[in-house]
mmCIF file of C-alpha atoms in Angstrom:
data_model
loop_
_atom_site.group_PDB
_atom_site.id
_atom_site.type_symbol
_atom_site.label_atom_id
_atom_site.label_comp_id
_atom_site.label_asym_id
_atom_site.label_seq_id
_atom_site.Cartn_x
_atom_site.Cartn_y
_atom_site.Cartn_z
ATOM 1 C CA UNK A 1 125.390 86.834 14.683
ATOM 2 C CA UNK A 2 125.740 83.941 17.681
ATOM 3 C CA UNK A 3 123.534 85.213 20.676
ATOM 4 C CA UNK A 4 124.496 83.240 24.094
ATOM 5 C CA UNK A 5 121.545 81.395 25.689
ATOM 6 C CA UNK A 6 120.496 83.444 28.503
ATOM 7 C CA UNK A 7 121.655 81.917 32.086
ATOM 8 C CA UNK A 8 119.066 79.923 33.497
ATOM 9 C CA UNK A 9 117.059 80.748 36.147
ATOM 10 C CA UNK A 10 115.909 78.293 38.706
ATOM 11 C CA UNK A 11 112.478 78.633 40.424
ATOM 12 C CA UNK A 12 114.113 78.562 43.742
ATOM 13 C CA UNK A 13 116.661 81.644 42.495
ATOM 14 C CA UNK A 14 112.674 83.537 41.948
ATOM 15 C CA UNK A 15 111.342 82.337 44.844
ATOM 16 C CA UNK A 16 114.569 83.426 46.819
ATOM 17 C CA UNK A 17 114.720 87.080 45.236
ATOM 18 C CA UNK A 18 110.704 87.175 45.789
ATOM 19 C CA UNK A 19 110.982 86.850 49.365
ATOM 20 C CA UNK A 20 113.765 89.137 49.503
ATOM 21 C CA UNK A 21 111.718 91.872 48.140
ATOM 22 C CA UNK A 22 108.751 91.437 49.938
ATOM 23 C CA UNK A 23 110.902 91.272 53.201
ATOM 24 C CA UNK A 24 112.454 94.691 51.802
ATOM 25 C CA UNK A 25 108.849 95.792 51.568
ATOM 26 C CA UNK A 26 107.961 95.251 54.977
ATOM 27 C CA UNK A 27 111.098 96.721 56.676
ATOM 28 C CA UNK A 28 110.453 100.130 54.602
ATOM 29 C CA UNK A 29 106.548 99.852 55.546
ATOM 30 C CA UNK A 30 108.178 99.769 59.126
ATOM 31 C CA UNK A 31 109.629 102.156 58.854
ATOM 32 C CA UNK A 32 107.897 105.084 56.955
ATOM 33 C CA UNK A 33 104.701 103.889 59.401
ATOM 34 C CA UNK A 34 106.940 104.410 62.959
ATOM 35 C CA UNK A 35 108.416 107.750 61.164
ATOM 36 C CA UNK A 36 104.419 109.028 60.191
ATOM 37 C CA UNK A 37 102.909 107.916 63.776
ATOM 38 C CA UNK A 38 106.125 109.657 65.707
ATOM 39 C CA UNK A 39 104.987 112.663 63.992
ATOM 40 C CA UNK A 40 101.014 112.480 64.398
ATOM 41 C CA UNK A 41 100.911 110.609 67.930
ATOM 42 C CA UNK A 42 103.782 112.547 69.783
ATOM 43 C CA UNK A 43 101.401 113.841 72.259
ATOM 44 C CA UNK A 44 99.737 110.770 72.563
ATOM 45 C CA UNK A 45 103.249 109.150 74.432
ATOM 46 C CA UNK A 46 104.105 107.253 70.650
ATOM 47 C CA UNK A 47 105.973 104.232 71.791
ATOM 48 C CA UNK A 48 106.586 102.274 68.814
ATOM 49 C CA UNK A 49 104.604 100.163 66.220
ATOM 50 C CA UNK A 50 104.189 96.228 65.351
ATOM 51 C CA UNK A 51 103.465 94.812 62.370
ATOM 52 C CA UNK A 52 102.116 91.510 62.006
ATOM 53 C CA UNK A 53 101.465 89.831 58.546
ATOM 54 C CA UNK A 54 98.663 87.239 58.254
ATOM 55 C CA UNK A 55 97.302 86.037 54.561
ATOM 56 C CA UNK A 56 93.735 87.581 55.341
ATOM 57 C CA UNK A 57 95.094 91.173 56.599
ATOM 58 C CA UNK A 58 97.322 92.781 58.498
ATOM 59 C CA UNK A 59 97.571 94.418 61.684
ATOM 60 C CA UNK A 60 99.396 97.160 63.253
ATOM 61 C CA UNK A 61 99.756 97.824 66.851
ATOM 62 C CA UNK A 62 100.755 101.123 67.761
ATOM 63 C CA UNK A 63 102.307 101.454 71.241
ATOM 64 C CA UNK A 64 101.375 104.109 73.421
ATOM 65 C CA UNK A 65 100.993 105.339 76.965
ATOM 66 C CA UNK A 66 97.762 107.275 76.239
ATOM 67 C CA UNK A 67 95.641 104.618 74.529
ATOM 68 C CA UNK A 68 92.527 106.668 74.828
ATOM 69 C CA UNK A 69 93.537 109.958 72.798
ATOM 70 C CA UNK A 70 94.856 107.527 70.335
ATOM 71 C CA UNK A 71 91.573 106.059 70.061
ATOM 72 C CA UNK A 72 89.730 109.657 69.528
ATOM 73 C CA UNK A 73 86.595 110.384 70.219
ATOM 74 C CA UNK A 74 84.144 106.754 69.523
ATOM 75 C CA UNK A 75 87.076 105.670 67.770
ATOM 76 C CA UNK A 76 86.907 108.362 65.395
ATOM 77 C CA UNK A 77 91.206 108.894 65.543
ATOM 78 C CA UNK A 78 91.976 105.290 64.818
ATOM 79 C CA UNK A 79 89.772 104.839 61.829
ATOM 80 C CA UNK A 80 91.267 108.412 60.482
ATOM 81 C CA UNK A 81 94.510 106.710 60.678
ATOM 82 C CA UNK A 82 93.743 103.365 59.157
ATOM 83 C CA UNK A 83 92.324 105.038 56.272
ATOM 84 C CA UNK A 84 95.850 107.760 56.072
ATOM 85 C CA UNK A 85 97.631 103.805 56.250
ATOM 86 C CA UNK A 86 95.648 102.168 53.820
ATOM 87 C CA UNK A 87 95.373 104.494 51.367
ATOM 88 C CA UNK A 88 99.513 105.305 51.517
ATOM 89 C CA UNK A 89 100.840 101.729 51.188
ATOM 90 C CA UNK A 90 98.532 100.769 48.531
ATOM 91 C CA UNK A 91 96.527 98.439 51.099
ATOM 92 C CA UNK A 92 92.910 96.944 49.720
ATOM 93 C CA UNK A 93 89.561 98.373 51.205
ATOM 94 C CA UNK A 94 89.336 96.241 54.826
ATOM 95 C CA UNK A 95 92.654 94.773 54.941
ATOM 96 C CA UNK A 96 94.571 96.663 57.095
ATOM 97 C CA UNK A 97 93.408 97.028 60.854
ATOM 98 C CA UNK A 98 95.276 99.693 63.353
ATOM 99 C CA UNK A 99 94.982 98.502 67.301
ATOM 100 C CA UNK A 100 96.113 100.715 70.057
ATOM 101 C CA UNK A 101 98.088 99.385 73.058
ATOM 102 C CA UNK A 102 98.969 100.563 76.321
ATOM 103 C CA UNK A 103 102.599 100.091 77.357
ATOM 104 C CA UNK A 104 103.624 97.927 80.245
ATOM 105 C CA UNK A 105 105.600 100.732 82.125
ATOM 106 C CA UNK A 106 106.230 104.119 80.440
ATOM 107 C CA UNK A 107 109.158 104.392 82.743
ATOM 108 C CA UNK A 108 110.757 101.666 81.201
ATOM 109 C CA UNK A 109 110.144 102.876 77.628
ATOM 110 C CA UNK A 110 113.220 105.263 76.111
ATOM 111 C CA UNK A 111 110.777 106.885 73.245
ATOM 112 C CA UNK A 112 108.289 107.608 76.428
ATOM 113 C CA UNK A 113 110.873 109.558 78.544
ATOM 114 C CA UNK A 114 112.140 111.411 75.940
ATOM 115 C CA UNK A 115 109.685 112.553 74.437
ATOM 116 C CA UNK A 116 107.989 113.578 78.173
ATOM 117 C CA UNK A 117 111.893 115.152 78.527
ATOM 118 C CA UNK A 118 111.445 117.050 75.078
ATOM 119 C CA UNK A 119 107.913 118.630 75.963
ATOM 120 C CA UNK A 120 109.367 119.996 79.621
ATOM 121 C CA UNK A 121 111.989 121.541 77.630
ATOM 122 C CA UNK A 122 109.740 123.334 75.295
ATOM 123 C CA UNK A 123 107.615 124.256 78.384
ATOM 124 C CA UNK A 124 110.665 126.152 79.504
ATOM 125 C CA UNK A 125 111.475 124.073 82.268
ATOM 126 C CA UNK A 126 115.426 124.322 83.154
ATOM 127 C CA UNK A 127 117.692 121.570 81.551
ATOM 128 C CA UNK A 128 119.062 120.211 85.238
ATOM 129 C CA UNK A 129 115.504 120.178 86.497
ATOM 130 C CA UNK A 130 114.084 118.498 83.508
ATOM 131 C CA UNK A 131 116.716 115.881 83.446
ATOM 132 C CA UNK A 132 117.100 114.839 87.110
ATOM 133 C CA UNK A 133 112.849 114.592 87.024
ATOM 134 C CA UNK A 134 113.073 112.120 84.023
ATOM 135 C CA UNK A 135 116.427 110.488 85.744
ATOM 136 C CA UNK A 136 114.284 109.695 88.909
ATOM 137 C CA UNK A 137 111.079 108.929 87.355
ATOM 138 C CA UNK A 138 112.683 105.610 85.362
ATOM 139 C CA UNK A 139 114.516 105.034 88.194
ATOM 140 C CA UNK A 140 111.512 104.540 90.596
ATOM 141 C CA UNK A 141 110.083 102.324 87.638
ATOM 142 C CA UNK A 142 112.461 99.761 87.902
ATOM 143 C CA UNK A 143 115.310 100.385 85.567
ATOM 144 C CA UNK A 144 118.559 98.696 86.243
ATOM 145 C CA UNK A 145 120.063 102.170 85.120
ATOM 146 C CA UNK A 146 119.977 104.850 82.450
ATOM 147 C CA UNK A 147 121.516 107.900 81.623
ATOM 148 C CA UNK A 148 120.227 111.269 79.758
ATOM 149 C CA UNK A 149 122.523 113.743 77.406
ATOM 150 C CA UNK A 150 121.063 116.868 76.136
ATOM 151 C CA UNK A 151 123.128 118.699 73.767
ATOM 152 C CA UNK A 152 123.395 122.141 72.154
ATOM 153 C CA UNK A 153 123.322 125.777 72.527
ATOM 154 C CA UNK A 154 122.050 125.133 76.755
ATOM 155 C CA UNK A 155 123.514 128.572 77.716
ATOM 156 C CA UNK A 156 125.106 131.168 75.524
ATOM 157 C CA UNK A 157 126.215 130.796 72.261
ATOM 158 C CA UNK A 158 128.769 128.051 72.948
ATOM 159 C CA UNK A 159 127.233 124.708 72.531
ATOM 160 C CA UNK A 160 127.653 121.716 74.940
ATOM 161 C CA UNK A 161 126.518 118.232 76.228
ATOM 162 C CA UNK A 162 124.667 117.467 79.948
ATOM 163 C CA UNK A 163 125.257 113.734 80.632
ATOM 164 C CA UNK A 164 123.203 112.732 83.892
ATOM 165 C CA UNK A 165 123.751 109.035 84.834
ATOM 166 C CA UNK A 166 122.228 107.368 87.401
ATOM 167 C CA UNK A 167 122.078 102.822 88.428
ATOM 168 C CA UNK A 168 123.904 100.602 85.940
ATOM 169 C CA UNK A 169 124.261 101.227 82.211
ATOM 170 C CA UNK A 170 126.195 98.086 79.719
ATOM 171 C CA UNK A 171 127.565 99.797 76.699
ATOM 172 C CA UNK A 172 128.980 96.704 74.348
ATOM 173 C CA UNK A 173 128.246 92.772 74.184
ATOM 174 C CA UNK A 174 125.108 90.918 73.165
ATOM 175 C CA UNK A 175 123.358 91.533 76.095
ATOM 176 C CA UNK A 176 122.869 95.471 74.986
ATOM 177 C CA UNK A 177 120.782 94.361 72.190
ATOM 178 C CA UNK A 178 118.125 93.036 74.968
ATOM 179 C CA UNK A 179 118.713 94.964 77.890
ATOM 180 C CA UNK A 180 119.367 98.789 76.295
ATOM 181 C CA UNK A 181 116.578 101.058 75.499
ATOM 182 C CA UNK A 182 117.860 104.095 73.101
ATOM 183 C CA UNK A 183 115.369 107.116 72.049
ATOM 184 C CA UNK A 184 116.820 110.645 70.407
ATOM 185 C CA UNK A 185 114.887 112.884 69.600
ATOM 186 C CA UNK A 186 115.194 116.517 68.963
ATOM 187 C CA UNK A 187 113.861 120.255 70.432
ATOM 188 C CA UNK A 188 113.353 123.430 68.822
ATOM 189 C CA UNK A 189 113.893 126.437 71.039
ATOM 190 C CA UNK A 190 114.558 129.628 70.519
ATOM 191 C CA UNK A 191 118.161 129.492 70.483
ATOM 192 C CA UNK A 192 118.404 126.524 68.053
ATOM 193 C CA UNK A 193 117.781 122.896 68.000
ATOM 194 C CA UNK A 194 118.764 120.987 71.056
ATOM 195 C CA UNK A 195 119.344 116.956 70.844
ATOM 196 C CA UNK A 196 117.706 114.780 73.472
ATOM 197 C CA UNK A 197 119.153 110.835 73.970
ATOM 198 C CA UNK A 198 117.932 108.277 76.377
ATOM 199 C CA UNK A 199 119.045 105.106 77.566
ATOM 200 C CA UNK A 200 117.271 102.804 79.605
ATOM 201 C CA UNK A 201 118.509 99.437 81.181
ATOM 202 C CA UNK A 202 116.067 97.442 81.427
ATOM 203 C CA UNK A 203 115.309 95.434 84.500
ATOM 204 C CA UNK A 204 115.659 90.841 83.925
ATOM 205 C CA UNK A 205 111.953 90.115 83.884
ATOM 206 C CA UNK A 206 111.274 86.127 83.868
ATOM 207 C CA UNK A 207 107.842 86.980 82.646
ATOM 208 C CA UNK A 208 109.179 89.003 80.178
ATOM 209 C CA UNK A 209 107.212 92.138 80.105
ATOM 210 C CA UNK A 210 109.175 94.813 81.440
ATOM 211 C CA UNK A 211 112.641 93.243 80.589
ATOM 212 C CA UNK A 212 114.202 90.449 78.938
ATOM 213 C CA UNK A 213 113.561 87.148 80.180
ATOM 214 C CA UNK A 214 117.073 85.761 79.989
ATOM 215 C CA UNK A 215 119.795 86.892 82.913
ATOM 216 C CA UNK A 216 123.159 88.957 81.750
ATOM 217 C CA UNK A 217 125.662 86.232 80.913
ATOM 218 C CA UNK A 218 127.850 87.056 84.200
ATOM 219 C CA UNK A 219 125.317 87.299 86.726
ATOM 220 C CA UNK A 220 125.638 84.331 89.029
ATOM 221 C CA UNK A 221 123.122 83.534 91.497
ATOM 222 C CA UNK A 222 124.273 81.408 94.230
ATOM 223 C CA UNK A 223 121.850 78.666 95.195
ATOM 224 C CA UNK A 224 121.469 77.717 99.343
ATOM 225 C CA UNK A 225 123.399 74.384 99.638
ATOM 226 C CA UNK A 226 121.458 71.316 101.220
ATOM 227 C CA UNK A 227 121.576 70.561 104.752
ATOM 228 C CA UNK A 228 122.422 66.946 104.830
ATOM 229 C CA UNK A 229 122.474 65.244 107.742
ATOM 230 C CA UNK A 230 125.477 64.344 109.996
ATOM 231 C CA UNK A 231 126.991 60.905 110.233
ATOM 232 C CA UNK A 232 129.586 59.052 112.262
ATOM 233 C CA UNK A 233 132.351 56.562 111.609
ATOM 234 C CA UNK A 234 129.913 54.545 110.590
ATOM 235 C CA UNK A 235 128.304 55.825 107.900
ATOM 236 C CA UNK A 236 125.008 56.294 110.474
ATOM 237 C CA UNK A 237 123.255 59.058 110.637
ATOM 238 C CA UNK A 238 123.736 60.872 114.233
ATOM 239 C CA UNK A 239 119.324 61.018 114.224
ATOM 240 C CA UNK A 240 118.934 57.287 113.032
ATOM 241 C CA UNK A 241 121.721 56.436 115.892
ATOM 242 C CA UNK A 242 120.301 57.523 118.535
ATOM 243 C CA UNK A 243 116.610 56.284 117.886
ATOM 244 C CA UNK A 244 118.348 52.898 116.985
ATOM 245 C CA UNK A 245 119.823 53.097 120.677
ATOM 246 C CA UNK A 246 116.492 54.202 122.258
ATOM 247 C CA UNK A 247 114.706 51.355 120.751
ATOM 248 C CA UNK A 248 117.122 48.964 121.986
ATOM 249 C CA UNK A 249 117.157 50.072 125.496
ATOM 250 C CA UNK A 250 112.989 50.078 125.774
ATOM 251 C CA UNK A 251 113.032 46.526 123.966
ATOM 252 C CA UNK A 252 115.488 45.168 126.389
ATOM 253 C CA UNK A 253 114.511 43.190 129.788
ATOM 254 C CA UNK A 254 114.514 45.175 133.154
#
């Protein structure tokens, strides 16, 4: 019977797709990593991971606040880790290479607080307590504002939310995408599972380290106007005037 040709195929179509999949690749190897290091370093104040590609190897950057017990004893943690890493995403021997690095402020950083917030609560510490210590902690680090909501079985069997809000907090817009920090994360107690969420507003940094380096789209600074100097009917300045007239009296005869 007549078979249609199959349709054509341009390189670029394969190139295209190719990079789609390995960009695919790399989110999910993101992803399972930050899932697998929340879980091993939560202790350790986990604060997120970076992944960054080169043609030799790659490297991964794991944010924490306590660099040290990440590190292990003579580096013996780290190199544990690399191999759990390599060995998982199919790496080759002496490819992959795991830093550790210390976050800027942990009182800026959502994941930080709530995790800190998560192990008060399974110390037993009460809810308002715990809350109102995290509140004031980011607070004093700079934070523009941020708010904390705990939610679940807090007190009988009847399950609530706590909201505690404290500066200023954008909820919508661009800017959010920049400025908001979110973390949730989630506590076993005895009476069930309580849910922990964080959001931090981050202060406008121009250096950019503990906050975006661009300004909120309706914050107007208002710049100090020049002092110019006065002039008369003339067009003379009042200064040049009168050292004008003082020049002419000296110069003239007694």
């Amino acid at each position: 019977g007549h078979r249609e040709k199959p349709f054509p195929v341009s390189q670029q179509t394969w190139r295209t797709q190719s990079v789609r999949k390995e960009v695919r690749r790399g989110r999910r190897v993101k992803a399972e990593l930050n899932e697998f290091l929340r879980r091993e370093l939560a202790e350790d104040g986990y604060s997120g991971v970076e992944v960054r590609v080169t043609p030799q190897n790659t490297e991964i950057i794991i944010l924490a606040t306590r660099t040290q017990s990440v590190l292990g004893e003579k580096g013996r943690r780290i190199r544990e880790l690399t191999s759990v890493v390599q060995k998982r995403f199919n790496f080759p021997e002496g490819t992959v290479e795991l830093y550790a690095e210390k976050v800027a402020s942990r009182g800026l950083c959502a994941i930080a607080q709530c995790e800190s917030l998560r192990y008060k609560l399974i110390g037993g510490l009460a809810v308002r307590r715990a809350c109102y210590g995290v509140l004031r902690f980011i607070m004093e680090s700079g934070a523009k504002g941020c708010e904390v909501v705990v939610s679940g079985k807090l007190r009988g069997q009847r399950a609530k939310s706590m909201k505690f809000v404290d500066g200023l907090m954008i909820h919508s817009g661009e800017p959010t995408n920049d400025y908001v920090e979110t973390a949730v994360r989630h506590v076993l107690l005895r009476q069930g599972v309580l849910g922990i969420k964080v959001k931090i507003m981050l202060p406008c940094d121009p250096n950019g380290k503990l906050g975006p380096k661009k300004p909120l789209p309706d914050h107007v600074s208002i710049m100090e106007p020049k002092k110019e100097p006065k002039k008369d009917a003339t067009g003379l300045d009042y200064a040049e005037k009168a050292a004008a007239d003082k020049a002419a009296a000296l110069s003239a005869p007694a």
